[in-house]
N, CA and C of each residue as an Amber inpcrd file, in Angstrom:
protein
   345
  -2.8030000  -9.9750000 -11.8450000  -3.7100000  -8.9430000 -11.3790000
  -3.1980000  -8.3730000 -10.0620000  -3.7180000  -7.4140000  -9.7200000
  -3.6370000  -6.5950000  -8.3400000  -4.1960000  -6.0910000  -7.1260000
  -4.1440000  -5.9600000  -6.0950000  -4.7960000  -5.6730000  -5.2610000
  -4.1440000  -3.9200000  -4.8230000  -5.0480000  -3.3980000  -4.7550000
  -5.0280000  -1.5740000  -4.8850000  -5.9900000  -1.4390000  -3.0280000
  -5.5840000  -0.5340000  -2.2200000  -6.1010000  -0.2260000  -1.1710000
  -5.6530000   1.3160000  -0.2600000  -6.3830000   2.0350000   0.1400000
  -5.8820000   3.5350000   0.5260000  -6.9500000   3.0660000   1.9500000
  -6.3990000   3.9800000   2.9160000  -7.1020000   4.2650000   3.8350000
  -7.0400000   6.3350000   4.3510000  -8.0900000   6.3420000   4.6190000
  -8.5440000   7.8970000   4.6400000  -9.3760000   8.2000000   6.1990000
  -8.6520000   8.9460000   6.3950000  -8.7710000   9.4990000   8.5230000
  -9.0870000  11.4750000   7.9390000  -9.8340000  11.4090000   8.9230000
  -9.8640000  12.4540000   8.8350000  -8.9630000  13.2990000   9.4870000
  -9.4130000  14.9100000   9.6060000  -8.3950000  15.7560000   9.8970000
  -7.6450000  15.5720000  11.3640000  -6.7740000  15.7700000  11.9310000
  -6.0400000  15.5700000  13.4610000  -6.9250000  13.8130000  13.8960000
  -6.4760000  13.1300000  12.6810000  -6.8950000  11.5560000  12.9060000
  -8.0550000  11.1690000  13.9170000  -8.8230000  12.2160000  13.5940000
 -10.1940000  11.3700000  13.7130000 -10.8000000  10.6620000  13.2410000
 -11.6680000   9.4520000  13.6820000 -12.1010000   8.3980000  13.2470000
 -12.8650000   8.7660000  12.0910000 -11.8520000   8.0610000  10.8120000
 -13.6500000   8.1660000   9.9470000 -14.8110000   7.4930000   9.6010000
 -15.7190000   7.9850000   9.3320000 -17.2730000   7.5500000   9.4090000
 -16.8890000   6.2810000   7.9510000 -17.8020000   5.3820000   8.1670000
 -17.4080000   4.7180000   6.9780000 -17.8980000   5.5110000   5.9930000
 -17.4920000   4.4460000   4.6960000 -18.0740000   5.3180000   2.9580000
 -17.4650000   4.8590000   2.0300000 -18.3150000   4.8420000   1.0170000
 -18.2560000   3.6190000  -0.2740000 -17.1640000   4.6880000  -1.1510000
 -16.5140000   3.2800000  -1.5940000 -15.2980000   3.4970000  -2.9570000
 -15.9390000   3.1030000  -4.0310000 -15.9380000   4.0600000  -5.4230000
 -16.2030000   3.6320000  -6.3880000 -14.5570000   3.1920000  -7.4640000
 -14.8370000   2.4740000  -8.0980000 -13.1460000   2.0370000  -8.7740000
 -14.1460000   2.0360000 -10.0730000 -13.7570000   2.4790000 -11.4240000
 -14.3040000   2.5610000 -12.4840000 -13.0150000   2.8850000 -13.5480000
 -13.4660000   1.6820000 -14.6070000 -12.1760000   1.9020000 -15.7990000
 -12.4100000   2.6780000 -16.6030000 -12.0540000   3.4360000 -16.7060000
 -11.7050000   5.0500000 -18.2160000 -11.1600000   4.9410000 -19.4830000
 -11.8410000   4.8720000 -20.4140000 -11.0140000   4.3240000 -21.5980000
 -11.1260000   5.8620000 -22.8500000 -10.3870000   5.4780000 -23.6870000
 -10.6750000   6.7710000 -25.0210000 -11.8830000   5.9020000 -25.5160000
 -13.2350000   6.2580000 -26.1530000 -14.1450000   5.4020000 -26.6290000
 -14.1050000   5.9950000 -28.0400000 -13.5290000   6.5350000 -28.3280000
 -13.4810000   6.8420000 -30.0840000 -12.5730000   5.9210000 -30.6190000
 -11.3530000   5.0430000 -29.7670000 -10.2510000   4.4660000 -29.9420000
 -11.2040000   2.9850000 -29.8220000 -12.1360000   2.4550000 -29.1650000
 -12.6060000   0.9940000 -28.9690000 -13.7800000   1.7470000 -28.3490000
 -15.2450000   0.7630000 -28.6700000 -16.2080000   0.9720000 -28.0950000
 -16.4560000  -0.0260000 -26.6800000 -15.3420000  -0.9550000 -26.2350000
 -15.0830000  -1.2380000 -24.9560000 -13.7500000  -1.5380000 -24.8600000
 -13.5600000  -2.0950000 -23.7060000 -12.2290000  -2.1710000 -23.0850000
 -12.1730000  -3.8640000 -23.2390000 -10.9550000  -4.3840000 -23.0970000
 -10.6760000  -5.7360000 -22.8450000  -9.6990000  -6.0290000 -22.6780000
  -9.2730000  -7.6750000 -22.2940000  -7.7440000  -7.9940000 -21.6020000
  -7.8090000  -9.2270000 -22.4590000  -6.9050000  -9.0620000 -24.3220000
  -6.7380000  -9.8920000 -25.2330000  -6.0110000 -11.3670000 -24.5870000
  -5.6330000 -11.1400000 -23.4670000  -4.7500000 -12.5970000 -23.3070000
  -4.9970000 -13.2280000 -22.4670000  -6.4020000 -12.9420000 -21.7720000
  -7.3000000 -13.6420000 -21.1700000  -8.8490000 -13.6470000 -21.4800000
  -9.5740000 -13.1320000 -22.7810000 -10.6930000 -13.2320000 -23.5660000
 -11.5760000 -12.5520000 -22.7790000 -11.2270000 -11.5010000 -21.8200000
 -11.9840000 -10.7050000 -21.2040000 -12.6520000  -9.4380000 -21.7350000
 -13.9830000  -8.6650000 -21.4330000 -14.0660000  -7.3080000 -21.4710000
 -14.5920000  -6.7270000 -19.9990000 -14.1840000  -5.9130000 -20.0600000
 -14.0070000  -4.9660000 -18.4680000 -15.2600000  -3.8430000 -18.7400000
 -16.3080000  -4.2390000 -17.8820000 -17.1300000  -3.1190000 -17.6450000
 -17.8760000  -3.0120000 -16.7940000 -18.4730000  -1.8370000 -16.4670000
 -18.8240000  -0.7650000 -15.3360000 -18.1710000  -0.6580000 -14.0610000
 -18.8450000  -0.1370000 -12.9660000 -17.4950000   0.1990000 -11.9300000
 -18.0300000  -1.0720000 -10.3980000 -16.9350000  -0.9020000  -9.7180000
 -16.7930000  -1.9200000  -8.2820000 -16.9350000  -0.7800000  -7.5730000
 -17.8520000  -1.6390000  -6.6420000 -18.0540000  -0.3850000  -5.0030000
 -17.4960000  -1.4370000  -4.0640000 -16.9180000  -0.6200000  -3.2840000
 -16.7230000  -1.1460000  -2.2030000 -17.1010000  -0.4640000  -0.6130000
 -16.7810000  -0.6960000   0.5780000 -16.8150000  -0.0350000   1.6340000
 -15.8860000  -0.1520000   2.4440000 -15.3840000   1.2220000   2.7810000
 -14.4780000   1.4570000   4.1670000 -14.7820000   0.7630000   5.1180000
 -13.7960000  -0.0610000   6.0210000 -13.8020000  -0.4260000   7.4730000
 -14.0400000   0.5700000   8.2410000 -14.1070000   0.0030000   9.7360000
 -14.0790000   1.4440000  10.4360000 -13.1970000   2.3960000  11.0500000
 -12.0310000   1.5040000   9.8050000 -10.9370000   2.5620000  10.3940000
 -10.0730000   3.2470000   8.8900000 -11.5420000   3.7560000   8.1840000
 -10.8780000   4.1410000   6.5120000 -10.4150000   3.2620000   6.3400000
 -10.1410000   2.0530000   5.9820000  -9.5270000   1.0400000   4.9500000
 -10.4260000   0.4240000   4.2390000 -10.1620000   0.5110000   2.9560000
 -10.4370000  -0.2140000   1.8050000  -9.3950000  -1.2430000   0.8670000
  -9.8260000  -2.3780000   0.6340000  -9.1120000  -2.9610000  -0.7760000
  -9.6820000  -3.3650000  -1.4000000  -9.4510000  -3.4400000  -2.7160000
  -9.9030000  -4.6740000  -4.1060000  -8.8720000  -5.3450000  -4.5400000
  -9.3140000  -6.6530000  -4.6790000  -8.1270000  -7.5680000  -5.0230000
  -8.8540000  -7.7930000  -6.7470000  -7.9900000  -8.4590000  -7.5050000
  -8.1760000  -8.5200000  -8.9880000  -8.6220000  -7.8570000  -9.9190000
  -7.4960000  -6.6680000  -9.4140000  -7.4880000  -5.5300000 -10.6200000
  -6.8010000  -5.7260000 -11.8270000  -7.3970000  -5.4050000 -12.8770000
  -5.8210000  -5.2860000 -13.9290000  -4.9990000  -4.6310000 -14.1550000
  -3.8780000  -4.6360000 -14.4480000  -3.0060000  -3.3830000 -14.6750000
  -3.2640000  -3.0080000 -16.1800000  -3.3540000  -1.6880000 -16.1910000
  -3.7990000  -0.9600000 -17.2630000  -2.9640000  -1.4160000 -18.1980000
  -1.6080000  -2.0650000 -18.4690000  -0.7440000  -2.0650000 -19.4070000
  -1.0680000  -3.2890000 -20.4100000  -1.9200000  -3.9150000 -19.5890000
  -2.7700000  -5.2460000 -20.2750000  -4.3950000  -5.1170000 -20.7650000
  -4.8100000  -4.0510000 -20.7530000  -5.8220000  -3.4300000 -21.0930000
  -6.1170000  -2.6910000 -22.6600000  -6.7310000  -3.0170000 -23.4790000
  -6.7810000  -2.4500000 -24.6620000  -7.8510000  -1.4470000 -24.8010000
  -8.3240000  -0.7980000 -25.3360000  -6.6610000   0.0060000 -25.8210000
  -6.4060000   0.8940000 -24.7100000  -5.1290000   1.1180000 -25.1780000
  -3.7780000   1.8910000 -24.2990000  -4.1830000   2.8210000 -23.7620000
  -3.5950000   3.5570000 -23.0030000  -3.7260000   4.9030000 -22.2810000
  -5.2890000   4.5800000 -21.3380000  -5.7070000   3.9820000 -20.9550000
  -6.7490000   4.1950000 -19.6930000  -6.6800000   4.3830000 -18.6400000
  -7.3750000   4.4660000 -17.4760000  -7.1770000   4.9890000 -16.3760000
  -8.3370000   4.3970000 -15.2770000  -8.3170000   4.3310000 -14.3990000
  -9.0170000   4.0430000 -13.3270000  -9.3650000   5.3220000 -12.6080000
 -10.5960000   5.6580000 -12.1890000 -11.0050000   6.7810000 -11.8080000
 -11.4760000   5.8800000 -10.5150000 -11.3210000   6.5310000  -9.1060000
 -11.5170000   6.6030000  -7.6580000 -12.3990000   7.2890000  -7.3320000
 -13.4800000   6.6450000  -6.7260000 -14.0030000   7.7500000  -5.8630000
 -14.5530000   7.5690000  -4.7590000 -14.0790000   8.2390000  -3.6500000
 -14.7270000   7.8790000  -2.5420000 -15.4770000   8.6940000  -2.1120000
 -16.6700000   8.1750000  -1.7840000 -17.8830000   9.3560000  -1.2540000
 -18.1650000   8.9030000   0.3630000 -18.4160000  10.1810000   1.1250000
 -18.6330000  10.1410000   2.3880000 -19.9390000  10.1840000   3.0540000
 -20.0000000   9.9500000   4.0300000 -21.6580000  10.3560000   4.5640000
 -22.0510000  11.8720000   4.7010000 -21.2320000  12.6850000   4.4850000
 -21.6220000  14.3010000   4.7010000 -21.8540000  14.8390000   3.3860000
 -21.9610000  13.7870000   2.7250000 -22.2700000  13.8810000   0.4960000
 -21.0160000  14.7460000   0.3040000 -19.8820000  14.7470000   0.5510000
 -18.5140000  14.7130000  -0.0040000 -18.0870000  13.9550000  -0.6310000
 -17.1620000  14.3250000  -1.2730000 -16.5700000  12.7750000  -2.3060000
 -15.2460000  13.1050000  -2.3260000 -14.1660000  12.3220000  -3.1130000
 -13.0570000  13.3910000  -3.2890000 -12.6560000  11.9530000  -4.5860000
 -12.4790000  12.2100000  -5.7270000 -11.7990000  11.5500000  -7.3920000
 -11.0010000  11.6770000  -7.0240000  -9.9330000  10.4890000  -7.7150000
  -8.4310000  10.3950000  -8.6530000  -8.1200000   9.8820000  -9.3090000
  -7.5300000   9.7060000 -10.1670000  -7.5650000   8.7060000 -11.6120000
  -5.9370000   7.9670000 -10.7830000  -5.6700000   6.7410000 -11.6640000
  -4.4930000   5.6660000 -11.4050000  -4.3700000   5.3340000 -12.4210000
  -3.2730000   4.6100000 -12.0650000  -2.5090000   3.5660000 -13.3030000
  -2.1490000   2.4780000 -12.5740000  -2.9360000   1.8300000 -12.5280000
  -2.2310000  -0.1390000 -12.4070000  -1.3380000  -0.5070000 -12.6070000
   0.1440000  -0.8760000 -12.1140000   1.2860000  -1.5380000 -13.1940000
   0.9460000  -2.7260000 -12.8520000   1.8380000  -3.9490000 -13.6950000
   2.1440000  -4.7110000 -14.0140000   3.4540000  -4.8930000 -12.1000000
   3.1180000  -6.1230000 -11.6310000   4.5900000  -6.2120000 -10.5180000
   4.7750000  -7.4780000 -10.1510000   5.8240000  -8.0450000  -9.5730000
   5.9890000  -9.2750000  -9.6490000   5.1920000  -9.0390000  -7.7110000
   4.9320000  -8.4260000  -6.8040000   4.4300000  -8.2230000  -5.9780000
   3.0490000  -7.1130000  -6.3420000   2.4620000  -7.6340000  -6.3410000
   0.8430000  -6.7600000  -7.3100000   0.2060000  -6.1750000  -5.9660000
   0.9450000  -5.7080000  -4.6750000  -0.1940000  -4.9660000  -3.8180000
   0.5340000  -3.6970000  -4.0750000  -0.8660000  -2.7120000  -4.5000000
  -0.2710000  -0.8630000  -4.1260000  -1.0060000  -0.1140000  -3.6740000
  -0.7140000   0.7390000  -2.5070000  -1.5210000   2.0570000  -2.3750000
  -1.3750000   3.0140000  -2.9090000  -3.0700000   3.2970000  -3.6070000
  -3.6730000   4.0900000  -4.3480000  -2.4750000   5.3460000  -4.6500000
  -2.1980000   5.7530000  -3.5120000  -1.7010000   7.3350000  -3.1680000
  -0.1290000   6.8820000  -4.0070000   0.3630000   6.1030000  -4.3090000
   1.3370000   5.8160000  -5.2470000   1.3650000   5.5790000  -6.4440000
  -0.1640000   5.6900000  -7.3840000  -0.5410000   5.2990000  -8.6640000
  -1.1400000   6.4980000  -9.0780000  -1.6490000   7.8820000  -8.2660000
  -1.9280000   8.9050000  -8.8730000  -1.3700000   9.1030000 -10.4460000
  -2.3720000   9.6840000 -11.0750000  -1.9570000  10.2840000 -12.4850000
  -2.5920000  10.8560000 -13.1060000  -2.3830000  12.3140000 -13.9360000
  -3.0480000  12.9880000 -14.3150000  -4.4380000  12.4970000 -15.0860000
  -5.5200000  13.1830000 -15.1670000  -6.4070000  12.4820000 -16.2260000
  -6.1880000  12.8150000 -17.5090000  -6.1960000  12.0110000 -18.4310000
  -5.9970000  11.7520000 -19.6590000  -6.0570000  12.6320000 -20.3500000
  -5.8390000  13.3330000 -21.6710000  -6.1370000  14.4290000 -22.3790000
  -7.5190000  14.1090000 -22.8830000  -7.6690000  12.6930000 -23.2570000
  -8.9560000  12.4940000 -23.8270000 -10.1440000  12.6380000 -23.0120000
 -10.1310000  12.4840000 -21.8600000 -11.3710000  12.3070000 -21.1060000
 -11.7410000  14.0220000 -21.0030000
């Protein structure tokens, strides 16, 4: 599994206000009516919140990488919402690494055709 973490400053690095991360798994649901991880008897559902420090940082540790996820092609959708009711989405891809820490901003990927 993995640990995934971004930190977010605002414009000319001003401090940002804290604000919750949503992490939520995306699957095709015409392909499986849930998600699961066959080689550990798991199913994966609904989303993790978390909260910014007070200096924009966030992590989650024991993510899966999508490549162990059935069925194929899913995605992790991001979202971080702010105190001024802003938000800003991005979908990811989890790999598989023999070192499992990544920031977010390196796993970008389009959203799916299916979604």
């Amino acid at each position: 599994m993995a640990t995934i973490f971004n930190t977010v400053e605002r414009v000319a690095r001003e401090d940002q206000t804290r604000f919750t991360t949503k992490v939520e798994l995306l699957w095709d649901t015409t392909l499986a009516s849930v998600a699961k991880v066959e080689d550990d008897d798991v199913m994966i559902s609904g989303p993790y919140y978390t909260i910014a420090d007070a200096d924009g940082y966030w992590e989650i540790d024991d993510v899966y990488p999508n490549d162990v996820i059935t069925p194929s092609d899913s995605v992790y959708r991001v979202t971080e919402s702010f105190s001024d009711d802003s938000s800003q989405s991005y979908f990811i891809e989890v790999p598989s690494a023999a070192t499992p820490t990544f920031w977010t901003g390196d796993l970008i990927t389009p959203a799916p055709a299916w979604l």
